[in-house]
């Protein structure tokens, strides 16, 4: 009994550790992937809901997030390798009849739960999110073409 009193702090620490690890294991390792919002001070013409699925050590994911920060775009980051987050993306792709063949890597950017953009294209994001500098044509992976007004 004296042993338990003497080491109760250590025993409590191990109990908490085991509980936390069990929680993480039961949630497929996604406990750290809560929704994170980035906010800026500039008003965007039409506020869009932006989600980005990323992976670890992904250069283009970092470039996309830098683009969002530079342009004061709020976004929610998801983990592409987390089963729960990936299922959300695949369900959305199925709902939009988007070919999941294009969803084999990161980043994957979703705008207003209506447009899926695999990969990072600064020009495409500038047009679709900021509504500017669309040029004559902006292509996306669903092979639809948007033409600039009057062209």
mmCIF file of C-alpha atoms in Angstrom:
data_model
loop_
_atom_site.group_PDB
_atom_site.id
_atom_site.type_symbol
_atom_site.label_atom_id
_atom_site.label_comp_id
_atom_site.label_asym_id
_atom_site.label_seq_id
_atom_site.Cartn_x
_atom_site.Cartn_y
_atom_site.Cartn_z
ATOM 1 C CA UNK A 1 0.000 0.000 0.000
ATOM 2 C CA UNK A 2 2.881 2.329 0.746
ATOM 3 C CA UNK A 3 4.176 1.676 -2.809
ATOM 4 C CA UNK A 4 0.917 3.007 -4.376
ATOM 5 C CA UNK A 5 0.961 6.167 -2.261
ATOM 6 C CA UNK A 6 4.607 6.795 -3.107
ATOM 7 C CA UNK A 7 4.208 6.353 -6.888
ATOM 8 C CA UNK A 8 0.567 7.472 -7.396
ATOM 9 C CA UNK A 9 1.589 10.367 -9.712
ATOM 10 C CA UNK A 10 3.491 8.017 -12.001
ATOM 11 C CA UNK A 11 0.660 5.480 -11.990
ATOM 12 C CA UNK A 12 -1.856 8.223 -12.835
ATOM 13 C CA UNK A 13 0.376 9.434 -15.667
ATOM 14 C CA UNK A 14 0.466 5.929 -17.190
ATOM 15 C CA UNK A 15 -3.316 5.573 -16.892
ATOM 16 C CA UNK A 16 -3.805 8.880 -18.724
ATOM 17 C CA UNK A 17 -1.236 7.851 -21.352
ATOM 18 C CA UNK A 18 -2.986 4.520 -21.967
ATOM 19 C CA UNK A 19 -6.382 6.250 -22.212
ATOM 20 C CA UNK A 20 -5.034 8.801 -24.709
ATOM 21 C CA UNK A 21 -3.353 6.159 -26.858
ATOM 22 C CA UNK A 22 -6.549 4.078 -26.844
ATOM 23 C CA UNK A 23 -8.547 7.115 -27.984
ATOM 24 C CA UNK A 24 -6.097 7.805 -30.822
ATOM 25 C CA UNK A 25 -6.077 4.155 -31.899
ATOM 26 C CA UNK A 26 -9.892 3.962 -31.893
ATOM 27 C CA UNK A 27 -10.056 7.111 -34.069
ATOM 28 C CA UNK A 28 -7.607 5.771 -36.680
ATOM 29 C CA UNK A 29 -4.895 8.210 -35.626
ATOM 30 C CA UNK A 30 -7.011 11.259 -36.510
ATOM 31 C CA UNK A 31 -7.223 12.882 -33.106
ATOM 32 C CA UNK A 32 -4.721 15.592 -34.082
ATOM 33 C CA UNK A 33 -6.577 16.430 -37.277
ATOM 34 C CA UNK A 34 -9.280 18.679 -35.892
ATOM 35 C CA UNK A 35 -10.569 21.461 -38.111
ATOM 36 C CA UNK A 36 -8.130 24.355 -38.184
ATOM 37 C CA UNK A 37 -9.268 27.688 -39.625
ATOM 38 C CA UNK A 38 -6.873 30.312 -40.943
ATOM 39 C CA UNK A 39 -8.200 33.869 -41.011
ATOM 40 C CA UNK A 40 -7.019 37.041 -42.661
ATOM 41 C CA UNK A 41 -8.019 40.682 -42.411
ATOM 42 C CA UNK A 42 -8.952 41.327 -46.045
ATOM 43 C CA UNK A 43 -12.514 40.969 -47.300
ATOM 44 C CA UNK A 44 -12.804 38.617 -50.291
ATOM 45 C CA UNK A 45 -15.411 39.483 -52.943
ATOM 46 C CA UNK A 46 -17.379 36.285 -52.412
ATOM 47 C CA UNK A 47 -16.401 34.250 -49.396
ATOM 48 C CA UNK A 48 -15.855 30.617 -50.332
ATOM 49 C CA UNK A 49 -15.669 27.581 -48.086
ATOM 50 C CA UNK A 50 -12.279 26.014 -48.807
ATOM 51 C CA UNK A 51 -10.976 22.653 -47.588
ATOM 52 C CA UNK A 52 -7.567 21.209 -48.341
ATOM 53 C CA UNK A 53 -6.460 17.605 -47.904
ATOM 54 C CA UNK A 54 -2.729 17.498 -47.215
ATOM 55 C CA UNK A 55 0.047 15.046 -46.426
ATOM 56 C CA UNK A 56 3.280 15.235 -44.456
ATOM 57 C CA UNK A 57 6.299 16.861 -46.125
ATOM 58 C CA UNK A 58 4.236 17.911 -49.154
ATOM 59 C CA UNK A 59 5.824 20.818 -51.048
ATOM 60 C CA UNK A 60 2.682 21.662 -53.061
ATOM 61 C CA UNK A 61 0.489 21.449 -49.947
ATOM 62 C CA UNK A 62 2.723 24.077 -48.349
ATOM 63 C CA UNK A 63 2.559 26.211 -51.512
ATOM 64 C CA UNK A 64 -1.269 26.028 -51.486
ATOM 65 C CA UNK A 65 -1.434 26.966 -47.784
ATOM 66 C CA UNK A 66 0.996 29.849 -48.417
ATOM 67 C CA UNK A 67 -1.284 31.010 -51.260
ATOM 68 C CA UNK A 68 -4.273 30.924 -48.884
ATOM 69 C CA UNK A 69 -2.383 32.912 -46.225
ATOM 70 C CA UNK A 70 -1.097 35.492 -48.719
ATOM 71 C CA UNK A 71 -4.632 36.040 -50.036
ATOM 72 C CA UNK A 72 -6.351 35.932 -46.624
ATOM 73 C CA UNK A 73 -8.434 32.892 -47.538
ATOM 74 C CA UNK A 74 -9.975 30.918 -44.675
ATOM 75 C CA UNK A 75 -9.530 27.177 -45.070
ATOM 76 C CA UNK A 76 -9.981 23.919 -43.232
ATOM 77 C CA UNK A 77 -7.099 21.451 -43.363
ATOM 78 C CA UNK A 78 -7.735 17.704 -43.508
ATOM 79 C CA UNK A 79 -5.288 14.779 -43.443
ATOM 80 C CA UNK A 80 -5.357 12.784 -46.695
ATOM 81 C CA UNK A 81 -3.926 9.729 -44.923
ATOM 82 C CA UNK A 82 -6.510 9.736 -42.131
ATOM 83 C CA UNK A 83 -9.233 7.190 -42.927
ATOM 84 C CA UNK A 84 -12.079 9.393 -41.666
ATOM 85 C CA UNK A 85 -10.897 12.492 -43.564
ATOM 86 C CA UNK A 86 -10.206 10.519 -46.757
ATOM 87 C CA UNK A 87 -13.653 8.913 -46.592
ATOM 88 C CA UNK A 88 -15.187 12.400 -46.390
ATOM 89 C CA UNK A 89 -13.306 13.355 -49.577
ATOM 90 C CA UNK A 90 -14.261 10.151 -51.416
ATOM 91 C CA UNK A 91 -17.928 10.520 -50.414
ATOM 92 C CA UNK A 92 -17.930 14.086 -51.734
ATOM 93 C CA UNK A 93 -16.256 12.973 -54.978
ATOM 94 C CA UNK A 94 -18.902 10.275 -55.416
ATOM 95 C CA UNK A 95 -21.679 12.801 -54.743
ATOM 96 C CA UNK A 96 -20.235 15.163 -57.389
ATOM 97 C CA UNK A 97 -19.565 12.316 -59.868
ATOM 98 C CA UNK A 98 -15.879 13.238 -59.756
ATOM 99 C CA UNK A 99 -13.495 10.564 -61.039
ATOM 100 C CA UNK A 100 -11.595 9.346 -57.953
ATOM 101 C CA UNK A 101 -8.711 8.363 -60.250
ATOM 102 C CA UNK A 102 -7.539 11.988 -59.889
ATOM 103 C CA UNK A 103 -7.524 11.731 -56.063
ATOM 104 C CA UNK A 104 -4.353 9.675 -55.699
ATOM 105 C CA UNK A 105 -2.178 12.345 -54.080
ATOM 106 C CA UNK A 106 -2.078 15.683 -52.331
ATOM 107 C CA UNK A 107 -3.019 18.436 -52.170
ATOM 108 C CA UNK A 108 -6.700 18.117 -52.963
ATOM 109 C CA UNK A 109 -8.626 21.369 -52.666
ATOM 110 C CA UNK A 110 -12.419 21.549 -52.410
ATOM 111 C CA UNK A 111 -14.349 24.779 -52.921
ATOM 112 C CA UNK A 112 -17.877 25.120 -51.480
ATOM 113 C CA UNK A 113 -18.263 21.307 -51.558
ATOM 114 C CA UNK A 114 -18.962 21.757 -55.290
ATOM 115 C CA UNK A 115 -15.548 21.894 -56.964
ATOM 116 C CA UNK A 116 -12.655 19.457 -56.442
ATOM 117 C CA UNK A 117 -9.166 20.500 -57.525
ATOM 118 C CA UNK A 118 -6.416 17.872 -57.301
ATOM 119 C CA UNK A 119 -2.970 19.435 -57.132
ATOM 120 C CA UNK A 120 -1.934 23.052 -56.794
ATOM 121 C CA UNK A 121 -2.475 25.600 -59.551
ATOM 122 C CA UNK A 122 -2.063 29.215 -58.491
ATOM 123 C CA UNK A 123 -3.855 30.472 -61.616
ATOM 124 C CA UNK A 124 -6.808 28.144 -61.133
ATOM 125 C CA UNK A 125 -7.194 29.056 -57.454
ATOM 126 C CA UNK A 126 -6.870 32.773 -58.202
ATOM 127 C CA UNK A 127 -9.730 32.499 -60.673
ATOM 128 C CA UNK A 128 -11.998 30.107 -58.764
ATOM 129 C CA UNK A 129 -11.576 31.500 -55.237
ATOM 130 C CA UNK A 130 -10.646 35.154 -55.744
ATOM 131 C CA UNK A 131 -12.707 35.617 -58.941
ATOM 132 C CA UNK A 132 -9.908 37.481 -60.742
ATOM 133 C CA UNK A 133 -7.246 36.965 -63.410
ATOM 134 C CA UNK A 134 -9.157 34.157 -65.076
ATOM 135 C CA UNK A 135 -7.524 34.687 -68.465
ATOM 136 C CA UNK A 136 -9.172 33.099 -71.477
ATOM 137 C CA UNK A 137 -9.520 29.566 -70.140
ATOM 138 C CA UNK A 138 -9.250 27.876 -66.779
ATOM 139 C CA UNK A 139 -9.208 24.092 -66.842
ATOM 140 C CA UNK A 140 -9.922 21.734 -64.006
ATOM 141 C CA UNK A 141 -9.678 17.959 -63.711
ATOM 142 C CA UNK A 142 -13.323 17.401 -64.691
ATOM 143 C CA UNK A 143 -12.403 18.650 -68.189
ATOM 144 C CA UNK A 144 -14.817 21.552 -68.114
ATOM 145 C CA UNK A 145 -13.716 24.864 -69.542
ATOM 146 C CA UNK A 146 -14.591 28.309 -68.263
ATOM 147 C CA UNK A 147 -14.225 31.082 -70.808
ATOM 148 C CA UNK A 148 -13.470 34.651 -69.887
ATOM 149 C CA UNK A 149 -16.360 37.066 -70.417
ATOM 150 C CA UNK A 150 -16.722 38.083 -74.044
ATOM 151 C CA UNK A 151 -14.120 35.625 -75.352
#
